[in-house]
mmCIF file of C-alpha atoms and ligand atoms in Angstrom:
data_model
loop_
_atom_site.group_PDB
_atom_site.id
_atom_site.type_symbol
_atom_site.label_atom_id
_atom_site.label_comp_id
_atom_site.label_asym_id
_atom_site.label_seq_id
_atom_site.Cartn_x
_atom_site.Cartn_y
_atom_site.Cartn_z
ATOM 1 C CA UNK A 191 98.949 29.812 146.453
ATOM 2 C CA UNK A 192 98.311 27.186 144.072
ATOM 3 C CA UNK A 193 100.953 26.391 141.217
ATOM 4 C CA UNK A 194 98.332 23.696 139.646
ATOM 5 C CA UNK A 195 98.514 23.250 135.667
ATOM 6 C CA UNK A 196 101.962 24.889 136.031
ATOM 7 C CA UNK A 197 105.406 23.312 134.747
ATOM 8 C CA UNK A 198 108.598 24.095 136.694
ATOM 9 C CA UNK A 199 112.116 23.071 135.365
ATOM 10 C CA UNK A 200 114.914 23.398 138.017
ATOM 11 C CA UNK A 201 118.538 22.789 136.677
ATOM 12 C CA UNK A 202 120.722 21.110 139.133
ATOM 13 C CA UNK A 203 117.749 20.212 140.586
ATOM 14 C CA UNK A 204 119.351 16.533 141.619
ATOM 15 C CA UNK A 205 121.130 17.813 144.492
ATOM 16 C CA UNK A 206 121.266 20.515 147.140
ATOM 17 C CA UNK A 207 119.199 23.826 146.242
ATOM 18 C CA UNK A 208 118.076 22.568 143.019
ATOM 19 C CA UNK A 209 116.101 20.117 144.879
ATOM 20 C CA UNK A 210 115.346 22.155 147.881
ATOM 21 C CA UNK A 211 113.461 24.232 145.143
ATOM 22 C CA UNK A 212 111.701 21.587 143.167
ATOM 23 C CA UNK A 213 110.264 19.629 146.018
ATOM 24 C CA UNK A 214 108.930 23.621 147.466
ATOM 25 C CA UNK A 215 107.341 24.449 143.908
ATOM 26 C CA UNK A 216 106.035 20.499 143.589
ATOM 27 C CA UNK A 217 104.510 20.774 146.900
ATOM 28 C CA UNK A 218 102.240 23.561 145.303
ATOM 29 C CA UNK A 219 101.106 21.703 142.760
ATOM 30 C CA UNK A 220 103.625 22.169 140.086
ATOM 31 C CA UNK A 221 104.622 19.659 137.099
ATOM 32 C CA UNK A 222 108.526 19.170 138.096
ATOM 33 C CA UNK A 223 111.087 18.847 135.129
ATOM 34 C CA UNK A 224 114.072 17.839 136.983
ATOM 35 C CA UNK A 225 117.673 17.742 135.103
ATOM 36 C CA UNK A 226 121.473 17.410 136.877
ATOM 37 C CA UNK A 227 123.353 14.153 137.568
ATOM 38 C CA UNK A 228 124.573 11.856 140.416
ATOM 39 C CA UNK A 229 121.743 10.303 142.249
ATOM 40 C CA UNK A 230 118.864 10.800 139.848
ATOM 41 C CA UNK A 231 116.557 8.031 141.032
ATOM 42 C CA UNK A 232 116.780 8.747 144.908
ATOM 43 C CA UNK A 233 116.221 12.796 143.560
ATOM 44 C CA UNK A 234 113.497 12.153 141.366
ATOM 45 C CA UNK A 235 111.735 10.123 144.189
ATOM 46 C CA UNK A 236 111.945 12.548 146.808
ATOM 47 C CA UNK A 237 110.451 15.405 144.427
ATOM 48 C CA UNK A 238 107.665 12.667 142.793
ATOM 49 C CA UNK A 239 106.819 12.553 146.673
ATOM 50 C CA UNK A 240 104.361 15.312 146.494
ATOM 51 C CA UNK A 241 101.957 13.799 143.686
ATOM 52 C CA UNK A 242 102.690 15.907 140.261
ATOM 53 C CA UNK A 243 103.808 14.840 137.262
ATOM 54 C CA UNK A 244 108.124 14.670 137.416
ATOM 55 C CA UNK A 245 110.031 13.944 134.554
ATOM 56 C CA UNK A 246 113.710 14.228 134.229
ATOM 57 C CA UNK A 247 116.306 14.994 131.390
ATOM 58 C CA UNK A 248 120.059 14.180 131.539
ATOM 59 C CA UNK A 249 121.521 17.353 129.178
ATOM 60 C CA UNK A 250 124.906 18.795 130.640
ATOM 61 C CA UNK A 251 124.405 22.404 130.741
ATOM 62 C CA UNK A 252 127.872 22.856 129.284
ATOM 63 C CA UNK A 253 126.252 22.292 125.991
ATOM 64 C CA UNK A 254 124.078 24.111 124.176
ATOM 65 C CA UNK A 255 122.748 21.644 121.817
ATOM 66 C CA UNK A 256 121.930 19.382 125.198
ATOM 67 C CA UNK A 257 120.143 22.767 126.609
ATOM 68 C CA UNK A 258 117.838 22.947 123.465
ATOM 69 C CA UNK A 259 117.348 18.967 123.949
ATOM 70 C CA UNK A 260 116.344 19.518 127.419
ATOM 71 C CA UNK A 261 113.606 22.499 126.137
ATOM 72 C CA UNK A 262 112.837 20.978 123.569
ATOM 73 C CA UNK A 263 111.843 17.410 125.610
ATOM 74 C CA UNK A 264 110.341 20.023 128.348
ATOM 75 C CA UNK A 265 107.851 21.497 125.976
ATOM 76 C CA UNK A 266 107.245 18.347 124.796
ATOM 77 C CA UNK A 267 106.341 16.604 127.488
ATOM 78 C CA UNK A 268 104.261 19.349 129.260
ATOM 79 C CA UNK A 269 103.391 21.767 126.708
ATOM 80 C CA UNK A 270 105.596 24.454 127.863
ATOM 81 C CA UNK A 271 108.172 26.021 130.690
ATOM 82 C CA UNK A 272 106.206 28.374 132.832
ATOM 83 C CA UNK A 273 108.760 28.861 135.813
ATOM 84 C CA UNK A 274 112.401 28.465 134.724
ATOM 85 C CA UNK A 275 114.873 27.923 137.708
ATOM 86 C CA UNK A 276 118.112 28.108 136.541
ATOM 87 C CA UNK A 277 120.201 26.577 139.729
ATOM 88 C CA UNK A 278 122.841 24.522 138.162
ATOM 89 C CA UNK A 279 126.201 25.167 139.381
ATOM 90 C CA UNK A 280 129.967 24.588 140.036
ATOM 91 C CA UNK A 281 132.513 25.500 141.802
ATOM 92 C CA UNK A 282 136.432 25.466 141.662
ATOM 93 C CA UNK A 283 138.604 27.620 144.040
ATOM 94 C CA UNK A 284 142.310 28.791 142.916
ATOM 95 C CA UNK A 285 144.451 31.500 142.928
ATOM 96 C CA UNK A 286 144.011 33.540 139.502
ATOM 97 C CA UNK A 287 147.305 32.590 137.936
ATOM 98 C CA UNK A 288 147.220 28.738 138.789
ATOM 99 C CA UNK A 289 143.296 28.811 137.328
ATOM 100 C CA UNK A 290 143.254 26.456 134.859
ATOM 101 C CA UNK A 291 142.122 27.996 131.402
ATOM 102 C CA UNK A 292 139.346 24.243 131.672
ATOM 103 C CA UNK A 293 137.531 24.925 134.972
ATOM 104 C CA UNK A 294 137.008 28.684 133.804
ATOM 105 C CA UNK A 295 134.889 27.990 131.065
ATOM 106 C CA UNK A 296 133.271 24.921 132.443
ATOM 107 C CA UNK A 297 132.206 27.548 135.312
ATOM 108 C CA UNK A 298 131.225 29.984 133.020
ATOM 109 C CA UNK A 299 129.610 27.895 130.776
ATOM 110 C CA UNK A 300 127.256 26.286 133.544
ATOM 111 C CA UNK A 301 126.504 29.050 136.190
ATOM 112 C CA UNK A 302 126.103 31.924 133.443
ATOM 113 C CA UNK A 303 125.603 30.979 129.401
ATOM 114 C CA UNK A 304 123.240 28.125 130.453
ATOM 115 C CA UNK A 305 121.216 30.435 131.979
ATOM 116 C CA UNK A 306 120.857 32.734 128.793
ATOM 117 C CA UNK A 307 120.283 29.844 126.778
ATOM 118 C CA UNK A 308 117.396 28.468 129.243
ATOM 119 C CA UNK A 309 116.061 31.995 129.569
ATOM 120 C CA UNK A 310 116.420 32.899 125.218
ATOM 121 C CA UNK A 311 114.092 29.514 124.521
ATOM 122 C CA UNK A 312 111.721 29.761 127.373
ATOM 123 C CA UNK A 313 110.260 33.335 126.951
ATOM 124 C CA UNK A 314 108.624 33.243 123.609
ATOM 125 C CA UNK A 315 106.150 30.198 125.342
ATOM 126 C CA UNK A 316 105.829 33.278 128.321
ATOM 127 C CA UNK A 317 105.362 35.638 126.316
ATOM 128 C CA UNK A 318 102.141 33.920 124.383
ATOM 129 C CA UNK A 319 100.955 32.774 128.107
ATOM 130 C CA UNK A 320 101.408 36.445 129.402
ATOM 131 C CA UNK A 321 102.643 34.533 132.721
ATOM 132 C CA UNK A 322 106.363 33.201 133.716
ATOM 133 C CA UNK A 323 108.786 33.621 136.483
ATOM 134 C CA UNK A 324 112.337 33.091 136.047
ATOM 135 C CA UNK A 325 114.504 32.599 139.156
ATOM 136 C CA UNK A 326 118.508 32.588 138.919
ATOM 137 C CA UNK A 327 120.250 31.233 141.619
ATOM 138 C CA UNK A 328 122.965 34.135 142.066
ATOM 139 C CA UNK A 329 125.225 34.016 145.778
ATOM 140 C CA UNK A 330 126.381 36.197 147.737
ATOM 141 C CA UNK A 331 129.240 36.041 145.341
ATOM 142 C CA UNK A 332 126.980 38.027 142.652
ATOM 143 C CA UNK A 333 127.505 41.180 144.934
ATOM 144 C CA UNK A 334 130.750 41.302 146.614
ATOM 145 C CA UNK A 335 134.105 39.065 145.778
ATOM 146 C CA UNK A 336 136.590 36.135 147.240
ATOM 147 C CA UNK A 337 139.806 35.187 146.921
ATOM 148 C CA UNK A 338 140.465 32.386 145.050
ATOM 149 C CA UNK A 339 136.870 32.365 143.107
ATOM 150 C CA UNK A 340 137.486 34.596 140.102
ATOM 151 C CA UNK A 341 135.552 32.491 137.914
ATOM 152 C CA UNK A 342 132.127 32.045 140.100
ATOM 153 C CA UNK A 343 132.485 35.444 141.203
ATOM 154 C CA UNK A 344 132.631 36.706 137.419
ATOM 155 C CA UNK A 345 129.702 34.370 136.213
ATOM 156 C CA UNK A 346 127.595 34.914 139.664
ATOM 157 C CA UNK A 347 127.535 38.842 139.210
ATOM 158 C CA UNK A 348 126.900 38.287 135.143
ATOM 159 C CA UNK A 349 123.829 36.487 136.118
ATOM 160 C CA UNK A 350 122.308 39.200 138.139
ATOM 161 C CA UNK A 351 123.182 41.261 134.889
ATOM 162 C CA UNK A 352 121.141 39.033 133.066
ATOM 163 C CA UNK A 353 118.211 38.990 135.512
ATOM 164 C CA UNK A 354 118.061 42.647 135.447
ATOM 165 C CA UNK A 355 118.033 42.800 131.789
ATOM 166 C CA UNK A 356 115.580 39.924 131.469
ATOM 167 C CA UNK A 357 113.581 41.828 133.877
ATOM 168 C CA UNK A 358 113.389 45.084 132.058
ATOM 169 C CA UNK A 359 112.837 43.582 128.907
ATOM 170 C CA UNK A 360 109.566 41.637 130.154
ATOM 171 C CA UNK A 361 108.537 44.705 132.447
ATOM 172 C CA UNK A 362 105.397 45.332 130.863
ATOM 173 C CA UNK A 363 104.216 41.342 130.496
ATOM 174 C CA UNK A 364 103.480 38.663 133.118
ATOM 175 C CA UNK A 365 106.939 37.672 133.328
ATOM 176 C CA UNK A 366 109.154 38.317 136.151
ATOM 177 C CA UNK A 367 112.719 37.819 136.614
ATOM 178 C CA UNK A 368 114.949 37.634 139.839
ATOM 179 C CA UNK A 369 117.548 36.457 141.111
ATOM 180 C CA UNK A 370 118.760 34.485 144.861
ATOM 181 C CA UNK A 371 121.891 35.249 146.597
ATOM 182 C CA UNK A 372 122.636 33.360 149.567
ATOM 183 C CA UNK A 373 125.949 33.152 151.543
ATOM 184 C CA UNK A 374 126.341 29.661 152.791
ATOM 185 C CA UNK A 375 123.761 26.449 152.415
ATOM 186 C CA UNK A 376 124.755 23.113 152.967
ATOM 187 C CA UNK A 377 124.847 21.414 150.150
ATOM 188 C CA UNK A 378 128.033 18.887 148.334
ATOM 189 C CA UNK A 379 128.794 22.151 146.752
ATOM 190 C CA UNK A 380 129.703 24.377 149.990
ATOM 191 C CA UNK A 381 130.843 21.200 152.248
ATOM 192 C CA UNK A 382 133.593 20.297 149.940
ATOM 193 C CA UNK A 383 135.167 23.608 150.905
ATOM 194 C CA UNK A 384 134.602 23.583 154.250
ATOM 195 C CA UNK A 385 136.573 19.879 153.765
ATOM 196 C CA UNK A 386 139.382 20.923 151.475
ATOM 197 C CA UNK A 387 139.827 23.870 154.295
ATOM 198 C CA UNK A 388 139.988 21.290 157.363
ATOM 199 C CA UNK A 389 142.264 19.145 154.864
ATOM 200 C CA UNK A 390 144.237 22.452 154.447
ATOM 201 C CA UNK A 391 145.033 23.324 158.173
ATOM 202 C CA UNK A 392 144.856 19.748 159.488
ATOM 203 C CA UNK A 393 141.363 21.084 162.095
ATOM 204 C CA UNK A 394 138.315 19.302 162.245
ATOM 205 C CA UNK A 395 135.208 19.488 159.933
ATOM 206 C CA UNK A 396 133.507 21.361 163.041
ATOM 207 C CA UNK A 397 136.626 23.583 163.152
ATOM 208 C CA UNK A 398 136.571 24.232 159.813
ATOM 209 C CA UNK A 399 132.916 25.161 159.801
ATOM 210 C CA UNK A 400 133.248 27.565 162.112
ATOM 211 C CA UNK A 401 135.988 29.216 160.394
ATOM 212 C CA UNK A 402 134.264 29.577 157.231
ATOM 213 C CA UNK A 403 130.977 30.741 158.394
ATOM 214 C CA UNK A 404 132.854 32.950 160.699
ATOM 215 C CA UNK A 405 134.923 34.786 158.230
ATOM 216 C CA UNK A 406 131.978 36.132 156.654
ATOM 217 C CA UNK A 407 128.562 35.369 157.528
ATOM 218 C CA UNK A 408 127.469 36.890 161.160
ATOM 219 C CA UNK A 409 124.760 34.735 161.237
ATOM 220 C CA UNK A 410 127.139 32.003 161.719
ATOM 221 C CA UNK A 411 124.189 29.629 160.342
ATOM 222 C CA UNK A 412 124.077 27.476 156.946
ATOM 223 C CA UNK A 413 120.650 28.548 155.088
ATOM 224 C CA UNK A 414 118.637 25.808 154.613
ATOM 225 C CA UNK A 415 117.615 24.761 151.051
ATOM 226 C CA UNK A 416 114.139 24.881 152.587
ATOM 227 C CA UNK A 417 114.816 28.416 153.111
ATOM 228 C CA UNK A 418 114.988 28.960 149.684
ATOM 229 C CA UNK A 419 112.522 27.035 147.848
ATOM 230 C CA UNK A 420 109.804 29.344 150.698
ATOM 231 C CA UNK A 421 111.806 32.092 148.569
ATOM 232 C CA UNK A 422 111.288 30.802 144.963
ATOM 233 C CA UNK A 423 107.794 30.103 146.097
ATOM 234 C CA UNK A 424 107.416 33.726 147.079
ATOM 235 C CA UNK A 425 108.792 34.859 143.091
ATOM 236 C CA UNK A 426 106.006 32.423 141.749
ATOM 237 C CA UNK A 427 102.991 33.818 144.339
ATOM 238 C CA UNK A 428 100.667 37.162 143.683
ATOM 239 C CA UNK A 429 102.685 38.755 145.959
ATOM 240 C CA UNK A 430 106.098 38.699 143.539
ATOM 241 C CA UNK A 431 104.264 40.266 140.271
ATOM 242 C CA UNK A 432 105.763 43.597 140.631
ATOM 243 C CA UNK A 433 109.017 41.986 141.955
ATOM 244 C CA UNK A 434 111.381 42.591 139.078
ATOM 245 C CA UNK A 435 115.487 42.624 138.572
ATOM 246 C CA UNK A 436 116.130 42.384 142.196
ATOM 247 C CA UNK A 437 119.143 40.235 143.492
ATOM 248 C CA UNK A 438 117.378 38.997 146.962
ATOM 249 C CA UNK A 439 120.490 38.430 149.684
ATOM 250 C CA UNK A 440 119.903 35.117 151.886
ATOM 251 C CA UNK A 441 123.086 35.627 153.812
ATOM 252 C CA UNK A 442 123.030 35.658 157.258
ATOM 253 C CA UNK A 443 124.340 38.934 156.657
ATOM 254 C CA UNK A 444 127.133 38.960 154.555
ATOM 255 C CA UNK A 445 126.291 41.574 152.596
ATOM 256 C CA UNK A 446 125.079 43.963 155.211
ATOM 257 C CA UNK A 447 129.022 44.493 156.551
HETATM 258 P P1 NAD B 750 125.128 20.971 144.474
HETATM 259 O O1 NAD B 750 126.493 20.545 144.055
HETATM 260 O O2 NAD B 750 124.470 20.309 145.638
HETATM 261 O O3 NAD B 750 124.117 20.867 143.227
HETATM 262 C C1 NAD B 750 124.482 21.309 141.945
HETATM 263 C C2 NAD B 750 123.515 20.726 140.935
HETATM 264 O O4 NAD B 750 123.920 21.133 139.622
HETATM 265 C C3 NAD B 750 123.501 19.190 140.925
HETATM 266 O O5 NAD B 750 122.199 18.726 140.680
HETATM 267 C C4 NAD B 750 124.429 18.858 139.758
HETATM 268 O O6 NAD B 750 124.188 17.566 139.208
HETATM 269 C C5 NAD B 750 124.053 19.976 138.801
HETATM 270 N N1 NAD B 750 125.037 20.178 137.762
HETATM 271 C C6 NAD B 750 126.371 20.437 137.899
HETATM 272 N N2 NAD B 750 126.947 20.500 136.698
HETATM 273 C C7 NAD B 750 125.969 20.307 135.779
HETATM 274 C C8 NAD B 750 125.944 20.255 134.358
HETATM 275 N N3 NAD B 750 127.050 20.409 133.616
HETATM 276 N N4 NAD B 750 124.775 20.022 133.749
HETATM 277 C C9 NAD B 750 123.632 19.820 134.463
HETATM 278 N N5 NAD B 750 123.608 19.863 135.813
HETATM 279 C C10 NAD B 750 124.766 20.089 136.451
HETATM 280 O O7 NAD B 750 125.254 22.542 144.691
HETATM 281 P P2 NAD B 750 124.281 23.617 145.379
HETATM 282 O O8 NAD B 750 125.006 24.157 146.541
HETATM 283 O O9 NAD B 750 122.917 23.087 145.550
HETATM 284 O O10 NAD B 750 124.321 24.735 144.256
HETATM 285 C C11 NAD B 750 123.200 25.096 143.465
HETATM 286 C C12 NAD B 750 123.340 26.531 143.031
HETATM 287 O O11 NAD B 750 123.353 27.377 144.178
HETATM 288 C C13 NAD B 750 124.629 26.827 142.259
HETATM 289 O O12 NAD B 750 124.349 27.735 141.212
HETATM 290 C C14 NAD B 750 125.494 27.487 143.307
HETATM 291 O O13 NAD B 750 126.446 28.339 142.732
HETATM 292 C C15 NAD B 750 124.467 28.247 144.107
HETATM 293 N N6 NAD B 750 124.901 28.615 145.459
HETATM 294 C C16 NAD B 750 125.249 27.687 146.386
HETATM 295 C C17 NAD B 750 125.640 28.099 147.655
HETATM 296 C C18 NAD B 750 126.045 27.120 148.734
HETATM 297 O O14 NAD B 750 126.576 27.548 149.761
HETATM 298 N N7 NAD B 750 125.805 25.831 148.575
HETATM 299 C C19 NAD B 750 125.673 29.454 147.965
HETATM 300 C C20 NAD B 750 125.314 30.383 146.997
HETATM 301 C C21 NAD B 750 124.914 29.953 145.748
#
């Protein structure tokens, strides 16, 4: 498979997944344009690794004007979006009645209207190219529920709403929409709740590991983020043309109980 001539932009794609993905789609040949925050320069250099053109824009997905920057520069820079990752997320675990009213929206705003906004100003480009894949990063958390995670367990299963509906309404073009659901990947995102957890009941980070994984996923493995860009390479190859709406589980098993 070659993804030569083709522009990918991964949200979140500075860290964890998000740059699992981007270095898999830039080691096909893909244009990279990278967005998400922390250690941009070490991100962009590991991604710039495979030869294609990477460029990067700062907007904070929280903000919709900063999401129309970021297309705007995108189509800009390379003409136009042909595969649309929308990774970016956050996390923030609480009991429903001590969830503060702030980290909802924040969570909503970035793991779910981001994504519409992304998807709204990218499809009239796919459209006109009759060729486009958009891949959501869902979780196993867009399927089945948690304590403590009402808000990324409301936004996770409203994206796979959205990927179905993108889905159907591109059915007849080019375009194919889909979304990833994995249980746990090792990533800042997952290890700072394996650490608050050891923190919690005074164990050990190995301890605490195990107890996580163990609750849920049989497996008792950590996906890689390799794992999944093989996976969002799959979406963009011949092979994923007819591969519409589906929410793909990459969870040790989770799901399966
Ligand atoms: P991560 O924390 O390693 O990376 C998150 C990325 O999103 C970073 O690049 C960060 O800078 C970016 N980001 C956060 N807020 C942003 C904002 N306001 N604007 C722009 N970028 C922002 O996390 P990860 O584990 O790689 O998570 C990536 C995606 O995978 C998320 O949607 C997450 O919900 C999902 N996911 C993760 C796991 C897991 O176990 N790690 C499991 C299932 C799903």
């Amino acid at each position: 498979m070659s993804l030569k001539n083709k522009t990918a932009l991964v949200t979140g794609s500075t860290s964890g997944i998000g740059l699992g993905i981007a270095k898999a789609l830039a080691s096909q040949g893909a244009n990279i344009m990278m967005n998400g925050f922390g250690d941009v320069d070490a991100a962009i250099a590991e991604v710039s690794a495979a030869g294609t053109r990477v460029e990067y824009h700062h907007a904070d997905l929280s903000k919709p004007s900063e999401i129309e920057d970021l297309m705007n520069s995108a189509a800009a820079k390379f003409g136009q979006v042909d595969i649309l990752v929308n990774n970016a997320g956050i996390q923030h675990v609480s009991s429903l009645e001590d969830f503060r009213v702030e980290h909802w929206d924040a969570i909503m705003a970035i793991n779910l209207s981001a994504a519409f906004h992304t998807t709204r100003l990218a499809l009239p480009a796919m459209k006109a190219s009759n060729w486009g894949r958009i891949i959501n990063m869902g979780s196993v958390h867009a399927l089945v529920a948690s304590v403590n995670k009402a808000a990324y367990v409301a936004a996770k299963h409203g994206i796979v709403g959205l990927t179905k509906v993108t889905a159907l309404e591109t059915a007849t073009t080019g375009i194919t929409c889909n979304a990833i659901c994995p249980g746990w990947v090792r990533t800042p995102l997952a290890l700072k709740q394996v650490e608050d957890k050891a923190k919690a009941l005074n164990i050990n980070f190995e301890e605490a590991t195990k107890l996580s994984l163990g609750e849920k996923e049989p497996s008792m493995q950590f996906t890689t983020t390799e794992d999944i860009g093989q996976l969002a390479l799959f979406f963009c190859s011949p092979a994923g043309n007819n591969v519409r709406g589906v929410a793909w589980s990459m969870d040790g098993g989770w799901t399966a109980q």
